[in-house]
mmCIF file with all atom_site columns, C-alpha atoms in Angstrom:
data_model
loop_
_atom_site.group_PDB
_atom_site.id
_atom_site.type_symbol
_atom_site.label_atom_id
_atom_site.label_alt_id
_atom_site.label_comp_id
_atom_site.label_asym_id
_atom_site.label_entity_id
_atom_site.label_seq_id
_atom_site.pdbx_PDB_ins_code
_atom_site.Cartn_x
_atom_site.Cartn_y
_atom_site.Cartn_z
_atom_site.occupancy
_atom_site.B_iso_or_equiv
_atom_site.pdbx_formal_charge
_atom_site.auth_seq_id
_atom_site.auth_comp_id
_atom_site.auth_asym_id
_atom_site.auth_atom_id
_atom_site.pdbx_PDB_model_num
ATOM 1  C CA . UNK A 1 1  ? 0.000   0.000  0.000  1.00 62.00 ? 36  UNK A CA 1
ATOM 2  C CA . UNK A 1 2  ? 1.479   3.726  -1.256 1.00 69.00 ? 37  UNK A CA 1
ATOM 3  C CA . UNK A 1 3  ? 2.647   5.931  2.133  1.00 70.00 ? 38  UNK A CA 1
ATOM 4  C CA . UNK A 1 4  ? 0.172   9.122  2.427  1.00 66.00 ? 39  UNK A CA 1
ATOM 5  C CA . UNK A 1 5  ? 1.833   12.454 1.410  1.00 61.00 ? 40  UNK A CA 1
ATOM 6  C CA . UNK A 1 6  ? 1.646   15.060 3.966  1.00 58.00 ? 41  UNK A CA 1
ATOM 7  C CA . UNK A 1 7  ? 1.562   18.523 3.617  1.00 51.00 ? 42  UNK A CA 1
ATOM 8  C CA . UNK A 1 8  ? 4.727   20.220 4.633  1.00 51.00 ? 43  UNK A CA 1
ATOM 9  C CA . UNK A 1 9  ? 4.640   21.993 7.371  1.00 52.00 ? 44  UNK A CA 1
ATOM 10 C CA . UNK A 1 10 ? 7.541   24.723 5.972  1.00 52.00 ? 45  UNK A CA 1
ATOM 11 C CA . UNK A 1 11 ? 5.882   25.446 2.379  1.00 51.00 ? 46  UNK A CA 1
ATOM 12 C CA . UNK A 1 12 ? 2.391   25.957 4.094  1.00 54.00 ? 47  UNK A CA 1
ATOM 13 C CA . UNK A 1 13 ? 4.176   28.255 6.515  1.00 84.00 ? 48  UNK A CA 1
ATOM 14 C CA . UNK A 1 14 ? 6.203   29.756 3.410  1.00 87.00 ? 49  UNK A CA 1
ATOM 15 C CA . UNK A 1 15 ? 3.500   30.427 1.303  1.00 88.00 ? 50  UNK A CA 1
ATOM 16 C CA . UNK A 1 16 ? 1.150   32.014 4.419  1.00 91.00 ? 51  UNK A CA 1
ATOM 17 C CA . UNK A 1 17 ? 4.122   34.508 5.407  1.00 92.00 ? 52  UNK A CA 1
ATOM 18 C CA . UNK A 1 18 ? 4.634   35.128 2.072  1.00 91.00 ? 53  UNK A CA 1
ATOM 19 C CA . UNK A 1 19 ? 0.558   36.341 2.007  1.00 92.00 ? 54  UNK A CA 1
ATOM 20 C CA . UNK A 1 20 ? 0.501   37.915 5.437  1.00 94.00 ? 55  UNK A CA 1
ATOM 21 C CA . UNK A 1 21 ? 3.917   39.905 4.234  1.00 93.00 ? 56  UNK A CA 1
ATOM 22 C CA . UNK A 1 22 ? 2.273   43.135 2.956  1.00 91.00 ? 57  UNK A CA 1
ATOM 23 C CA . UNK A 1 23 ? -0.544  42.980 5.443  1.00 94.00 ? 58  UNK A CA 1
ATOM 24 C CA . UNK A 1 24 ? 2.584   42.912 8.158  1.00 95.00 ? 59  UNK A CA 1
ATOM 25 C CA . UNK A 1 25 ? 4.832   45.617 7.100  1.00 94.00 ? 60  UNK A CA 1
ATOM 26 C CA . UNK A 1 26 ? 1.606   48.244 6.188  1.00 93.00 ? 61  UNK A CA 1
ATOM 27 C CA . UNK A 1 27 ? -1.120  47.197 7.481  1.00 93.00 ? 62  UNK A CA 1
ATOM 28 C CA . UNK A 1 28 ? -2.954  46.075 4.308  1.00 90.00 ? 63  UNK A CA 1
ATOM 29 C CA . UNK A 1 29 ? -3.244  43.580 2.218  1.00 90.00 ? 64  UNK A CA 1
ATOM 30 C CA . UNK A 1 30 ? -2.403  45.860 -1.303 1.00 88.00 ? 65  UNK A CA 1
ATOM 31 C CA . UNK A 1 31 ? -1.550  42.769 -3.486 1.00 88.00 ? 66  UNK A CA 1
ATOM 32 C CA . UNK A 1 32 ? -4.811  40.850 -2.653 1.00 87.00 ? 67  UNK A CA 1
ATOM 33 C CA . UNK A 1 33 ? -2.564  37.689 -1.838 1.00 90.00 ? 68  UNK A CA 1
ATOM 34 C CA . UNK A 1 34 ? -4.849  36.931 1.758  1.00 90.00 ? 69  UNK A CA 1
ATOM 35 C CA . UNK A 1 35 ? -7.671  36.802 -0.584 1.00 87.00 ? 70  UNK A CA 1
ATOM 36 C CA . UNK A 1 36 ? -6.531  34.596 -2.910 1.00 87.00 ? 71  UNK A CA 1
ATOM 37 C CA . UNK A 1 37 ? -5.008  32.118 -0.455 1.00 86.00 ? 72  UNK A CA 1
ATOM 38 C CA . UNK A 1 38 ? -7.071  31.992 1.971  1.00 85.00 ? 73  UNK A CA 1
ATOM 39 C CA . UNK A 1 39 ? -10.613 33.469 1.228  1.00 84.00 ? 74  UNK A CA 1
ATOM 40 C CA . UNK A 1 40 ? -10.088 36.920 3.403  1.00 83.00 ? 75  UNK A CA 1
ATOM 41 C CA . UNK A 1 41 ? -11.179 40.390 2.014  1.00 78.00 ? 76  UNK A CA 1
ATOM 42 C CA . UNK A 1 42 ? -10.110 43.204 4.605  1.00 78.00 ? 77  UNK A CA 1
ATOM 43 C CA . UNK A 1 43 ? -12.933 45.443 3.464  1.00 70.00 ? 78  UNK A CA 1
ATOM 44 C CA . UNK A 1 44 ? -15.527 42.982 2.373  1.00 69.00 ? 79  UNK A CA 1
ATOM 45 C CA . UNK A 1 45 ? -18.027 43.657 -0.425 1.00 65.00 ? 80  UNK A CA 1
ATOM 46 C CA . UNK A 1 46 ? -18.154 46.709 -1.942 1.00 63.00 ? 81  UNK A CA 1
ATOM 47 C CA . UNK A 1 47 ? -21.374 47.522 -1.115 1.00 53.00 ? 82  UNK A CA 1
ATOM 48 C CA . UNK A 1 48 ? -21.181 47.727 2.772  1.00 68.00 ? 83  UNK A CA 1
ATOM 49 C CA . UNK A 1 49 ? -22.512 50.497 4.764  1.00 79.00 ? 84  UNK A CA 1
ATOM 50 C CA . UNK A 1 50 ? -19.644 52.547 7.033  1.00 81.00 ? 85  UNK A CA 1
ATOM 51 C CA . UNK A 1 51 ? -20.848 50.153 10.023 1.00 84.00 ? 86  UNK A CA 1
ATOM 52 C CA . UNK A 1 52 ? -20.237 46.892 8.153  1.00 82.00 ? 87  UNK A CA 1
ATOM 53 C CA . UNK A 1 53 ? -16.885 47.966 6.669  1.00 81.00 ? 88  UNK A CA 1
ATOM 54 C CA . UNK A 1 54 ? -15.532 49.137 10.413 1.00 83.00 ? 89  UNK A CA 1
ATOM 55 C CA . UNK A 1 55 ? -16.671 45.776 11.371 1.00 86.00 ? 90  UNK A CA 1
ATOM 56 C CA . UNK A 1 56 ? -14.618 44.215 8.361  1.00 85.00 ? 91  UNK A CA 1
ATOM 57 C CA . UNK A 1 57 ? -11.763 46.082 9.071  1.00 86.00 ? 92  UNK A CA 1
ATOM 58 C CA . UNK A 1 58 ? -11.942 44.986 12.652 1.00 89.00 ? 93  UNK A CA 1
ATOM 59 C CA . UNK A 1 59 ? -11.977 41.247 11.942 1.00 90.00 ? 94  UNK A CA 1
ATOM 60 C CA . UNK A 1 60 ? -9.393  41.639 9.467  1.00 91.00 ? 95  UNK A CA 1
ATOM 61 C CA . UNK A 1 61 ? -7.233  43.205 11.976 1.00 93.00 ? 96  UNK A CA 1
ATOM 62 C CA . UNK A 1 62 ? -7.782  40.529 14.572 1.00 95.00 ? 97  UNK A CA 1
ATOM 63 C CA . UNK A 1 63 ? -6.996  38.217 11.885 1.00 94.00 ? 98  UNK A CA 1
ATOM 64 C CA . UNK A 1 64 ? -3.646  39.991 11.482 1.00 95.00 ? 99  UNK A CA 1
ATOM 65 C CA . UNK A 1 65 ? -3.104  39.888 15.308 1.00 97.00 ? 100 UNK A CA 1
ATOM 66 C CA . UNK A 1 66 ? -3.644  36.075 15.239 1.00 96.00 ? 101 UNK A CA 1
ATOM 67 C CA . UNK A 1 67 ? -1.801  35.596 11.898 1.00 95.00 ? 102 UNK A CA 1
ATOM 68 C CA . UNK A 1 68 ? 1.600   37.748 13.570 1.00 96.00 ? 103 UNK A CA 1
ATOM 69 C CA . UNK A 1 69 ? 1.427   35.714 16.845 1.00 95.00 ? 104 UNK A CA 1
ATOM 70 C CA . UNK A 1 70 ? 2.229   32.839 14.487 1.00 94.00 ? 105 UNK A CA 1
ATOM 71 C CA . UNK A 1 71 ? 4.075   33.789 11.780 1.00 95.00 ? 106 UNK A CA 1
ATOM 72 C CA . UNK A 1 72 ? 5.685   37.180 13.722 1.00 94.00 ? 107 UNK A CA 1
ATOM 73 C CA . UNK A 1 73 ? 8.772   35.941 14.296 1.00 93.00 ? 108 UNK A CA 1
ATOM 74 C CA . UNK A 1 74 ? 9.694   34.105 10.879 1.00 93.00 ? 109 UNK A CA 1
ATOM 75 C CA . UNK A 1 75 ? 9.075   37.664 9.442  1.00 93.00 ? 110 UNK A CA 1
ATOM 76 C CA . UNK A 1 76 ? 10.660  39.479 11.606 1.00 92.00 ? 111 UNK A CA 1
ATOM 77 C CA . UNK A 1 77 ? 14.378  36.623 10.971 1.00 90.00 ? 112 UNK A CA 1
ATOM 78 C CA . UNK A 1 78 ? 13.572  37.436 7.046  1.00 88.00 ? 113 UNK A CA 1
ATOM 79 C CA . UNK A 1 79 ? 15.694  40.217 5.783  1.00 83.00 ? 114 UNK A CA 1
ATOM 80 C CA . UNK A 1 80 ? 14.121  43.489 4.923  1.00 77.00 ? 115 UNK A CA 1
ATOM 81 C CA . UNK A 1 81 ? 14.267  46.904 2.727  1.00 75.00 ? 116 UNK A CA 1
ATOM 82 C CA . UNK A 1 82 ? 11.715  48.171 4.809  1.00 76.00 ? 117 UNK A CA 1
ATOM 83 C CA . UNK A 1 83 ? 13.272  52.127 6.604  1.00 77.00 ? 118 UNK A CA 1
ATOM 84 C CA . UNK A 1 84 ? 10.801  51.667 9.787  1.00 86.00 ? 119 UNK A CA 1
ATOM 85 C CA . UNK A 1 85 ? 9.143   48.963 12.117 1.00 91.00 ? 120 UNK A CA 1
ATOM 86 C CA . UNK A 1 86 ? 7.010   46.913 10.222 1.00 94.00 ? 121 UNK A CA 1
ATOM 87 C CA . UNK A 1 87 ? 2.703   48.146 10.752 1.00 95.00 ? 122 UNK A CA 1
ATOM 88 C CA . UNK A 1 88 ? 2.265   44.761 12.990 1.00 95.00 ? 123 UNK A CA 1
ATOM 89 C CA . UNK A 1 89 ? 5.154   44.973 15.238 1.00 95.00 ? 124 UNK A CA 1
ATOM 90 C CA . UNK A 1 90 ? 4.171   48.520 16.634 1.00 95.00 ? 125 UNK A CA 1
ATOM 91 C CA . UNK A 1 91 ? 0.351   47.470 16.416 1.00 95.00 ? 126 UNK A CA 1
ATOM 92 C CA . UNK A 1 92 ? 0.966   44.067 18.358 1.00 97.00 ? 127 UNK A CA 1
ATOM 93 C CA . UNK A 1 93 ? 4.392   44.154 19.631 1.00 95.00 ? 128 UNK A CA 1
ATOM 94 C CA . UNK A 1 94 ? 6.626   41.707 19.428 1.00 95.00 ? 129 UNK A CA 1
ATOM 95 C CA . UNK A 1 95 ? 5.186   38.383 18.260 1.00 91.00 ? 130 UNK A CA 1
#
């Protein structure tokens, strides 16, 4: 009987820091990479009222907050042409 491929752990890792990169140095996702990963619009349909999009936003940012607790620190070891602290660090702090 063939052995069951797993996932690897590293590429699934790889490939979510690599989406959560833009979110984590500005605070938005500008490239659209979160969405087309993994399903997650910051600002949600277009059509939203003020109300619905604040909500949106909120999520998304607790998203973020969850997202840097676990990927924080590979992100923070990558090297970097960024000239200040990445959005999430002084949001959240370090990871």
């Amino acid at each position: 009987m063939p052995v069951k491929r797993r996932a690897s752990k590293r590429r699934t890792n790889a490939a979510l820091l690599e989406a959560w990169s833009a979110t984590f140095e500005f605070g938005h996702d500008y490239f659209g990479d979160l969405q087309r990963l993994l399903g997650i619009d910051e600002h949600g349909p277009l059509a939203r009222s003020n109300e619905e999009s604040a909500k949106a936003r909120a999520a998304f940012i607790e998203l973020a907050r969850e997202a840097w607790e676990q990927l924080g620190a590979a992100y923070l070891a990558q090297p970097s042409g960024s000239v200040g602290q990445p959005w999430a660090l002084e949001q959240f702090g370090e990871p």
